[in-house]
XYZ file of C-alpha atoms in Angstrom:
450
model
C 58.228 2.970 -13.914
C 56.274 2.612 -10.683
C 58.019 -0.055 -7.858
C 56.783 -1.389 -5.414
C 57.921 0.697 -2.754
C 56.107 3.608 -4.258
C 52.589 1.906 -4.200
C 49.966 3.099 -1.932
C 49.656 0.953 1.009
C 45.470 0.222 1.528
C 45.221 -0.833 5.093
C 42.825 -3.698 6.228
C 40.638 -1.020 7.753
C 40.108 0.513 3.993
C 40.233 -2.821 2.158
C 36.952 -3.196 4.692
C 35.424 -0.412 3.714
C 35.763 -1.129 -0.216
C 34.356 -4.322 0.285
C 31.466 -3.464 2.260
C 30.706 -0.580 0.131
C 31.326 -3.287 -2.647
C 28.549 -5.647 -1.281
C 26.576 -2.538 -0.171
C 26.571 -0.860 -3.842
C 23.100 -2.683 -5.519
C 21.130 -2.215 -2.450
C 22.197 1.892 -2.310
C 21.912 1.971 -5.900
C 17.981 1.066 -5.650
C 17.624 3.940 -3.233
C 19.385 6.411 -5.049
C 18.189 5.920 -8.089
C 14.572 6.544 -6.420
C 16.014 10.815 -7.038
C 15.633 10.142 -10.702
C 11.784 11.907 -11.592
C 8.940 8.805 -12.624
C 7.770 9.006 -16.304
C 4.677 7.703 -15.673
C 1.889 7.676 -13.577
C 1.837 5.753 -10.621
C -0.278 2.211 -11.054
C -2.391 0.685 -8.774
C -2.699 -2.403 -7.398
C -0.676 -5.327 -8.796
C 0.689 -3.190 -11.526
C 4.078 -1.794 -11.991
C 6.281 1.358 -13.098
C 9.386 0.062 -15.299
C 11.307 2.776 -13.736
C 15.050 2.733 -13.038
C 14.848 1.696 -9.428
C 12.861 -1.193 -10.446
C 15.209 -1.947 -12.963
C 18.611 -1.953 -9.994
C 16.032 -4.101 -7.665
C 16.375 -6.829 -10.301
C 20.255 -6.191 -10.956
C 20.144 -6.679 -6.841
C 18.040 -9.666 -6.742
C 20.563 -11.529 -9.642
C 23.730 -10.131 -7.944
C 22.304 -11.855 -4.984
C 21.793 -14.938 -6.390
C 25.276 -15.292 -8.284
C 26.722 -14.574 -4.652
C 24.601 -16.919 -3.190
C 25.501 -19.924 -6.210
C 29.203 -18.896 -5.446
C 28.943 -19.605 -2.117
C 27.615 -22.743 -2.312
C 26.150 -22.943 1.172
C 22.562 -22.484 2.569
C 21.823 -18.591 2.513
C 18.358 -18.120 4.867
C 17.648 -20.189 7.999
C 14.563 -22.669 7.575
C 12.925 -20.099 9.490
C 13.697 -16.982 7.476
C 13.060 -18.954 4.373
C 9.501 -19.738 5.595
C 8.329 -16.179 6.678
C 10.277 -14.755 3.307
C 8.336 -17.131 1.017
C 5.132 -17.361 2.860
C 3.177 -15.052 0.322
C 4.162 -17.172 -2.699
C 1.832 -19.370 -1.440
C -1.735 -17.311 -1.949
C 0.205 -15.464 -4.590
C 0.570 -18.467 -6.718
C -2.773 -19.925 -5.834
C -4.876 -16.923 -6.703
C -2.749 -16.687 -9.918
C -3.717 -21.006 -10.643
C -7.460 -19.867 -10.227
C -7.921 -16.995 -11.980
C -10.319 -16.304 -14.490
C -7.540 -14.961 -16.741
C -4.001 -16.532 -15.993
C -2.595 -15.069 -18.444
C -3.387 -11.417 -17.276
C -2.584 -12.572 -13.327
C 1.324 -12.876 -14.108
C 2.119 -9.598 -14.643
C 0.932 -9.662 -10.970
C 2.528 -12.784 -9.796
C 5.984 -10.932 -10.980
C 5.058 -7.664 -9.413
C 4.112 -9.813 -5.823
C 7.172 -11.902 -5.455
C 9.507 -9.114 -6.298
C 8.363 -6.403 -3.931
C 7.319 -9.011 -1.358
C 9.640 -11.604 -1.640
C 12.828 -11.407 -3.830
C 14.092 -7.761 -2.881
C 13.251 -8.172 0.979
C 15.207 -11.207 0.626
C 17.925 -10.020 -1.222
C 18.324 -7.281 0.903
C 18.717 -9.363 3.702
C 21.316 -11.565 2.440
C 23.227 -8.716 1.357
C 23.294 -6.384 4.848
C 25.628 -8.543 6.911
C 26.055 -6.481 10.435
C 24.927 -3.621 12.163
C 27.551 -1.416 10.145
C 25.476 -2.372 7.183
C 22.089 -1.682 8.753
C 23.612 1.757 9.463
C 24.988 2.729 6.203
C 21.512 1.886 4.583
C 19.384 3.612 7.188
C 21.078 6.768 7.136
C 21.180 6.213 2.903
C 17.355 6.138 4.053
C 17.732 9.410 5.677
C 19.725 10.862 2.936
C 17.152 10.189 -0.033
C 14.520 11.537 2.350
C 16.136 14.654 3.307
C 16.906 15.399 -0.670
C 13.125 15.001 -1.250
C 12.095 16.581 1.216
C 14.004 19.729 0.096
C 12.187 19.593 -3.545
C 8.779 19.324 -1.575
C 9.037 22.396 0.803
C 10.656 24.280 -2.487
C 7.757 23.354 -4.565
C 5.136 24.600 -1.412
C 7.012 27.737 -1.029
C 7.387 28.657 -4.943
C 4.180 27.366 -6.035
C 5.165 24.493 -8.402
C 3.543 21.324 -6.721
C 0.979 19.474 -7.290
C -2.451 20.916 -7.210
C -3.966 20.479 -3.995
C -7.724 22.683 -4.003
C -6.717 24.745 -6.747
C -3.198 25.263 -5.861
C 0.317 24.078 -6.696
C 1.053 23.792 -3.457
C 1.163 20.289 -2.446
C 4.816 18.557 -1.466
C 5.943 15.507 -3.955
C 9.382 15.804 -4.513
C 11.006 14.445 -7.871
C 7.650 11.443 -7.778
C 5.192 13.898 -9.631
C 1.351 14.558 -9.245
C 0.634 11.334 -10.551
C 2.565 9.576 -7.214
C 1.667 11.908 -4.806
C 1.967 9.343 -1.911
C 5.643 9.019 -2.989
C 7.691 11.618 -1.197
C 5.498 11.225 1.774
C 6.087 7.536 1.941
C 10.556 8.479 1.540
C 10.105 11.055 4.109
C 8.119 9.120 6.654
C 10.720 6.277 6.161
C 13.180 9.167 7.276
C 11.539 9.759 10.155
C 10.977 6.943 11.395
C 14.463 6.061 11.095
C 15.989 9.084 12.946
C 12.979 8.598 15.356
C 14.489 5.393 16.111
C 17.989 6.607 16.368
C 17.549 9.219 18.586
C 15.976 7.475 21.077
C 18.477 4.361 20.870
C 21.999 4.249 23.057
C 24.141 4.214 19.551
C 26.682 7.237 19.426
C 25.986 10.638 20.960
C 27.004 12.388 17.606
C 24.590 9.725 15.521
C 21.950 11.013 18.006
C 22.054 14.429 17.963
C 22.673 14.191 13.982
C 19.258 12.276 14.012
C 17.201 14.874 16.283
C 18.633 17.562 13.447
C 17.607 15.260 10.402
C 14.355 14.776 12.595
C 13.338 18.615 12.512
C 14.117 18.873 8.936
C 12.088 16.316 7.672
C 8.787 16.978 9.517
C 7.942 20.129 8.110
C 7.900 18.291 4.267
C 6.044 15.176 5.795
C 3.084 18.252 6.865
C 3.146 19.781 3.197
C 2.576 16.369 1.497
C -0.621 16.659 3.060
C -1.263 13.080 2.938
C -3.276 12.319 5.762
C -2.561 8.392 5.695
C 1.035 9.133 6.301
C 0.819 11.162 8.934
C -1.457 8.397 10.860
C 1.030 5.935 10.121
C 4.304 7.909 11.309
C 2.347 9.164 14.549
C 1.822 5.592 15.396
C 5.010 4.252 14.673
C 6.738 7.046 16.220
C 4.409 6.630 19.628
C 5.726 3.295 19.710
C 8.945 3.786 18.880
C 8.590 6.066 22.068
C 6.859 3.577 24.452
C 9.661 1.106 23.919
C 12.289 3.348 24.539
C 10.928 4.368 27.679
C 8.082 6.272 29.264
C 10.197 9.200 30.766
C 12.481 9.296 27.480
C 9.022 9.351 25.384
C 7.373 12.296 27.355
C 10.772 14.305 26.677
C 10.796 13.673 23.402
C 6.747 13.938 22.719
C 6.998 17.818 24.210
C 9.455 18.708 22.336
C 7.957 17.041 19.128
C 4.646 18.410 20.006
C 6.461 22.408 20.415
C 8.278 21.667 16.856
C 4.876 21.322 14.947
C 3.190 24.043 16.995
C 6.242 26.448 15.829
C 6.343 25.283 12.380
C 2.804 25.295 11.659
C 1.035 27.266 14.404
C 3.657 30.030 14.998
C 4.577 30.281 11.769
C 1.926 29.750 9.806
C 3.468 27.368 7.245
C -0.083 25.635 5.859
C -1.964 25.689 9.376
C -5.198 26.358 7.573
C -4.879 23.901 5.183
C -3.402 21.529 7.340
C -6.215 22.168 10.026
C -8.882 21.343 7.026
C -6.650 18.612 6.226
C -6.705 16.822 9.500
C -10.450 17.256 10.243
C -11.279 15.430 6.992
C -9.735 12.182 8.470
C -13.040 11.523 10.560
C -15.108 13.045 8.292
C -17.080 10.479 7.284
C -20.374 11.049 7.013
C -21.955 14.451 7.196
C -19.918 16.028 4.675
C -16.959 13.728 2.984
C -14.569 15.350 -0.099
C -15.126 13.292 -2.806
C -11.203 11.890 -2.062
C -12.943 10.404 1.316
C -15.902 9.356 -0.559
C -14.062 7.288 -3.621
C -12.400 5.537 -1.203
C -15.014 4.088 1.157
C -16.554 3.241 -2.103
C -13.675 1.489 -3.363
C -12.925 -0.497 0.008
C -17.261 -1.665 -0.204
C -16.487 -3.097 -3.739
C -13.283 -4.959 -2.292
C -15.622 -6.372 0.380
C -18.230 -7.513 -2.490
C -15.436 -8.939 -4.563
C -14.120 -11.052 -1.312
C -17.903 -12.288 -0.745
C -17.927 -13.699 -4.383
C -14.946 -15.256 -4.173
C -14.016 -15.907 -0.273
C -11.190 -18.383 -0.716
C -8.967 -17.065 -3.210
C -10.503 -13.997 -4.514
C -10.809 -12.511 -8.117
C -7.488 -13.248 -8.934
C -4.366 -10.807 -9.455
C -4.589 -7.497 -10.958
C -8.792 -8.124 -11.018
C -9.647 -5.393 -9.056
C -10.271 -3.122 -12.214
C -12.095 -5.711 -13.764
C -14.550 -6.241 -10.907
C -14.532 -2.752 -9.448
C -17.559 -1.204 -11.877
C -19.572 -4.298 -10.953
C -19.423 -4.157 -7.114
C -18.837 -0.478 -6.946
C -21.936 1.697 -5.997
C -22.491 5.059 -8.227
C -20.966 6.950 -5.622
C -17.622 6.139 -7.306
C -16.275 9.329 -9.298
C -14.019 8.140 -12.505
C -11.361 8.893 -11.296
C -8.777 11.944 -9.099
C -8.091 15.007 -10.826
C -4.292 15.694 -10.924
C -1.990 18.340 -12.084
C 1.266 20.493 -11.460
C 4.279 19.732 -10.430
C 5.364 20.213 -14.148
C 2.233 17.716 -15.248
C -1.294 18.628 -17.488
C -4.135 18.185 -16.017
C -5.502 14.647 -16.068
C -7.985 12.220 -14.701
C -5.747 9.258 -13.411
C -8.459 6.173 -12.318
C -9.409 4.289 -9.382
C -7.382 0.972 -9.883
C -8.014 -0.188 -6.753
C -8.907 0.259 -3.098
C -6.180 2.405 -2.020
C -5.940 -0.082 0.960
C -3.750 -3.490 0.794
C -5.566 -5.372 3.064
C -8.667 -4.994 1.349
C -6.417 -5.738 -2.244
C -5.187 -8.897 -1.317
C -8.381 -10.150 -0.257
C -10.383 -9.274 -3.028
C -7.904 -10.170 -5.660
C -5.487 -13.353 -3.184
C -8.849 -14.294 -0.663
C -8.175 -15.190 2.404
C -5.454 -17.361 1.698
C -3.506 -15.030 0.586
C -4.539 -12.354 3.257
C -3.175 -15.245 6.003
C 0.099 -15.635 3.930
C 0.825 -12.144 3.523
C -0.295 -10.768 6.467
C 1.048 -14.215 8.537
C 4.387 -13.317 7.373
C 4.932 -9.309 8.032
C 3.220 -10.674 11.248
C 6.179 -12.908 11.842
C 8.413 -10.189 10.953
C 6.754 -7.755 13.614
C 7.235 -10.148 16.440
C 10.795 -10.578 15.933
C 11.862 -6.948 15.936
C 9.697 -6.894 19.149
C 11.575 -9.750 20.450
C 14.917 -7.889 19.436
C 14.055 -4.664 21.154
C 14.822 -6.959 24.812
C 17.839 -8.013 22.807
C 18.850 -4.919 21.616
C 18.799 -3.174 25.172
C 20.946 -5.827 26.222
C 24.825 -6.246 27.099
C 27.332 -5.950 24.412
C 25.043 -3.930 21.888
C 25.791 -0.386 23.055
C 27.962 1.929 21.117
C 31.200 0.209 21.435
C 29.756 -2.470 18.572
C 29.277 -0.244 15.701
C 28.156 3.242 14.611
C 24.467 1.660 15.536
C 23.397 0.121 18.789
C 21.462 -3.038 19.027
C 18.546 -0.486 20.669
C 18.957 1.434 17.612
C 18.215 -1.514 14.983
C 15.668 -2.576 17.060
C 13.527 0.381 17.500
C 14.225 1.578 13.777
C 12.982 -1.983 12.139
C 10.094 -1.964 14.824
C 9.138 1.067 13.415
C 9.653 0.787 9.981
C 7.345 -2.211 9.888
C 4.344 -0.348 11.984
C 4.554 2.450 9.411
C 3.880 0.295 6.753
C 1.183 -2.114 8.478
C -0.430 0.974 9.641
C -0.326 2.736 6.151
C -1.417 -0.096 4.053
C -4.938 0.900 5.873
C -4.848 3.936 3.299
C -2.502 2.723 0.672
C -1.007 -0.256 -1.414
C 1.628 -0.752 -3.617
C 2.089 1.124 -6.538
C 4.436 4.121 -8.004
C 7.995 4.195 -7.911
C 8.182 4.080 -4.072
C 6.890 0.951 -4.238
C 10.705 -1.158 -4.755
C 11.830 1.406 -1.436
C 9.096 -0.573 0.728
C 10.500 -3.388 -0.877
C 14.116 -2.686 0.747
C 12.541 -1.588 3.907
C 11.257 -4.358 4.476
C 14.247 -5.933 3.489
C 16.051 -4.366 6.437
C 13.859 -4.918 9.151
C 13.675 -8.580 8.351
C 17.290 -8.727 8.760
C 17.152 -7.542 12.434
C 13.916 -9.886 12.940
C 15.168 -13.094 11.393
C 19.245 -12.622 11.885
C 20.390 -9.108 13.483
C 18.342 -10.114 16.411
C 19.909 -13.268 17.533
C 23.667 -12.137 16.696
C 23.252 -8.734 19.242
C-alpha cells in the first residue's frame, strides 16, 4: 500500500499547467476536431454543417456559461458586452420581420453562435498572453496538418478538380468546401506572420519564419484567389506596423520564397499565373466562376433595394436569388475529387458577407455587424502602441504584447478583407468563430492589461 511519502510531488508550476490546459481543453478541442473530414457539403449563407466542431463550439459555449454561473460575478466589461452583442440586434430584427419566421431561426441560431456566443466564449475562456499563445500556435498546428494533405493531394493527383484536374489543395474539408483549407492555412499565416515580426522569444520567431515557409506553398495550391487577396493585405499590414525597415526585409525575402517555389520550381506557375490574371478579369472574358458571382452580388443589391431597412430576412437569399438574378446565373459550380462524385452544388448566396447581410439583415444589420468587427479592429490597432510598450517584451510570456497585437490585427483584416469574396459556411466556419474570439480578447481585455 502506497504512503504518502511515495506520492509524486506535482509542483505549482505543473498544477498551472493542468489547469490552464484544463480551461484551455473546449476551445482546442473545436480546433482539432476541425482534422476530422466534413460529411457534407458546405452550405451557404445562414445555413449550417452539424459537424463535430460545431458540435464542441456548443459544449464550449455551455462550459462557459456553467463557469461563468459559478463564478457569480460580471464576466465582460459593459464595453465588451456591447461590441460582442451588437449583431443580435439586426439579427433579431430581420428575423421579427421576415416573411417566414419560422424558416429565419435556423439562421438566428447559426448568427449568434458564430458571431456572438463562440467569440465570446472564447474570450472569457483565454485569460493571458500564455493562453493567446497556446491557441495561436494550436492555430498553426491545424494549419500546418492541412496543409500537408493539400500539397499531397496536388502532388499525387487526388484533389479536387480544378480545369479538369485533381489537382486543387483542400485538405481533409473536401471539394464541396474548397475555401476550407485555404481559410486554416491563411489563419496560419497570418499568425506566424505576426510572430515573426513581434519582439516575443527568438526561438518562437525563428520557429514562426519556418512554419511561415511551409505553409505558403499549400495557401498557392488552394488556388483560391480570395484568400490570397486577403492574406497579402493582412500580411502588408502586419508589416507596416512592425516597421518600415523590418517590412522591406521581410517583403524580399517573402517575395524570393514564392519566386523559388513557384517560378524556379515550377510548382503550378502556369496555373497559378492563369489563376491570378482572372482576379481583374472582369469584363472581356470572365470564367463562368467570375461571372456567377458578379451575378450573385447584382441580385444581393436588388434584394437590399426591395427591402432597404431590414432586408429579406435570414436564410432568404435562395428564395429571392432566381427573382433578382439576371440569366447570366449558371445553376450552380461543378465539383468533384478529392474522394467525391461529380456534382452540381448551388449558388446559395453571394459568396460575399457584406452583400449577405444586407440583402437578408438590411442595413441595420450591416451597421450592427459591421459596427462591431469595426470596434474590434480599432482596439487591436490601439493595442499595437500598447503592445510595443514597456513590460510586454519577452520576459512576460512565451508571446510579447507586439506579438498579440500584430497577430489579432491581422487576423481580423484577413477576415474583413475576405468576406469581400466569401461568407460563412462549411466547417471552417466555427474556426472564424474562435478567431475572432481571440482577437477580441486582445481588443477588449489583452490590450489594456499589457
Amino acid at each position: 500500500m502506497a504512503t504518502a511519502a511515495t506520492l509524486p510531488v506535482v509542483g505549482p508550476a505543473a498544477r498551472d499547467r493542468l489547469r490552464r490546459a484544463g480551461a484551455l481543453a473546449p476551445v482546442l478541442a473545436v480546433i482539432a476536431l476541425l482534422l476530422v473530414p466534413g460529411g457534407g457539403g458546405a452550405r451557404g449563407g445562414t445555413g449550417g454543417t452539424g459537424t463535430v466542431a460545431d458540435a464542441a463550439s456548443g459544449l464550449l459555449v455551455l462550459i462557459c456559461l456553467v463557469r461563468v454561473v459559478r463564478g457569480g460575478a460580471r464576466p465582460l466589461t459593459r464595453t465588451a458586452a456591447v461590441v460582442l452583442g451588437l449583431p443580435v440586434l439586426g439579427i433579431c430584427l430581420a428575423a421579427i420581420t421576415s416573411n417566414d419566421p419560422a424558416s429565419s431561426l435556423p439562421g438566428v441560431a447559426r448568427y449568434v453562435q458564430v458571431f456572438v456566443l463562440v467569440p465570446a466564449a472564447v474570450l472569457l475562456t483565454v485569460r493571458d498572453r500564455r493562453d493567446f499563445a497556446v491557441v495561436a500556435w494550436t492555430l498553426v498546428g491545424l494549419a500546418l496538418l492541412q496543409g500537408a494533405v493539400g500539397v499531397a493531394q496536388y502532388l499525387t493527383g487526388t484533389g479536387a478538380s480544378y480545369q479538369g484536374e485533381d489537382i486543387r489543395a483542400v485538405g481533409t474539408f473536401g471539394a464541396t468546401d474548397v475555401m476550407g483549407m485555404a481559410t486554416v492555412v491563411s489563419y496560419g499565416l497570418v499568425v506566424v506572420t505576426g510572430i515573426a515580426l513581434g519582439s516575443g522569444p527568438g526561438r518562437a520567431r525563428t520557429a514562426a519564419l519556418v512554419c511561415a515557409g511551409l505553409l505558403f506553398l499549400p495557401l498557392v495550391l488552394s488556388f483560391s484567389r480570395g484568400a490570397w487577396i486577403a492574406t497579402v493585405l493582412a500580411c502588408a499590414l502586419q508589416l507596416v506596423l512592425a516597421g518600415p525597415l523590418r517590412a522591406v526585409r521581410v517583403g524580399l525575402a517573402a517575395g524570393a520564397l514564392g519566386v523559388v517555389l513557384v517560378g524556379g520550381l515550377g510548382i503550378g506557375s502556369d496555373l497559378v499565373e492563369q489563376r491570378v490574371a482572372s482576379i481583374t478579369r472582369v469584363t472581356g472574358a470572365p470564367d463562368q466562376s467570375v461571372t456567377d458571382r458578379y451575378t450573385m452580388w447584382a441580385a444581393a443589391g436588388e434584394m437590399w433595394r426591395a427591402e432597404p431597412l431590414t432586408g429579406v430576412g435570414l436564410k432568404g437569399f435562395p428564395q429571392y436569388r432566381d427573382a433578382h438574378a439576371s440569366v447570366a446565373l449558371s445553376s450552380g459550380s461543378d465539383t468533384a475529387g478529392a474522394g467525391a462524385v461529380f456534382q452540381r452544388q448551388p449558388l446559395l448566396s453571394p459568396h460575399n458577407m457584406y452583400l449577405l447581410v444586407l440583402s437578408e439583415q438590411g442595413l441595420v444589420g450591416l451597421l450592427a455587424l459591421v459596427g462591431s468587427w469595426s470596434a474590434l479592429l480599432v482596439g487591436a490597432l490601439r493595442g499595437c502602441r500598447v503592445g510595443s510598450g514597456p513590460g510586454s517584451g519577452p520576459g512576460s510570456g512565451p508571446v510579447s504584447g507586439a506579438d498579440c497585437a500584430l497577430v489579432a490585427t491581422g487576423l481580423l483584416v484577413w477576415q474583413l478583407v475576405d468576406f469581400f469574396y466569401a461568407d460563412i459556411g462549411g466547417p471552417s466556419t466555427v474556426l472564424m468563430s474562435v478567431v475572432l474570439g481571440l482577437a477580441a480578447w486582445w481588443s477588449l481585455v489583452g490590450a489594456r492589461r499589457a
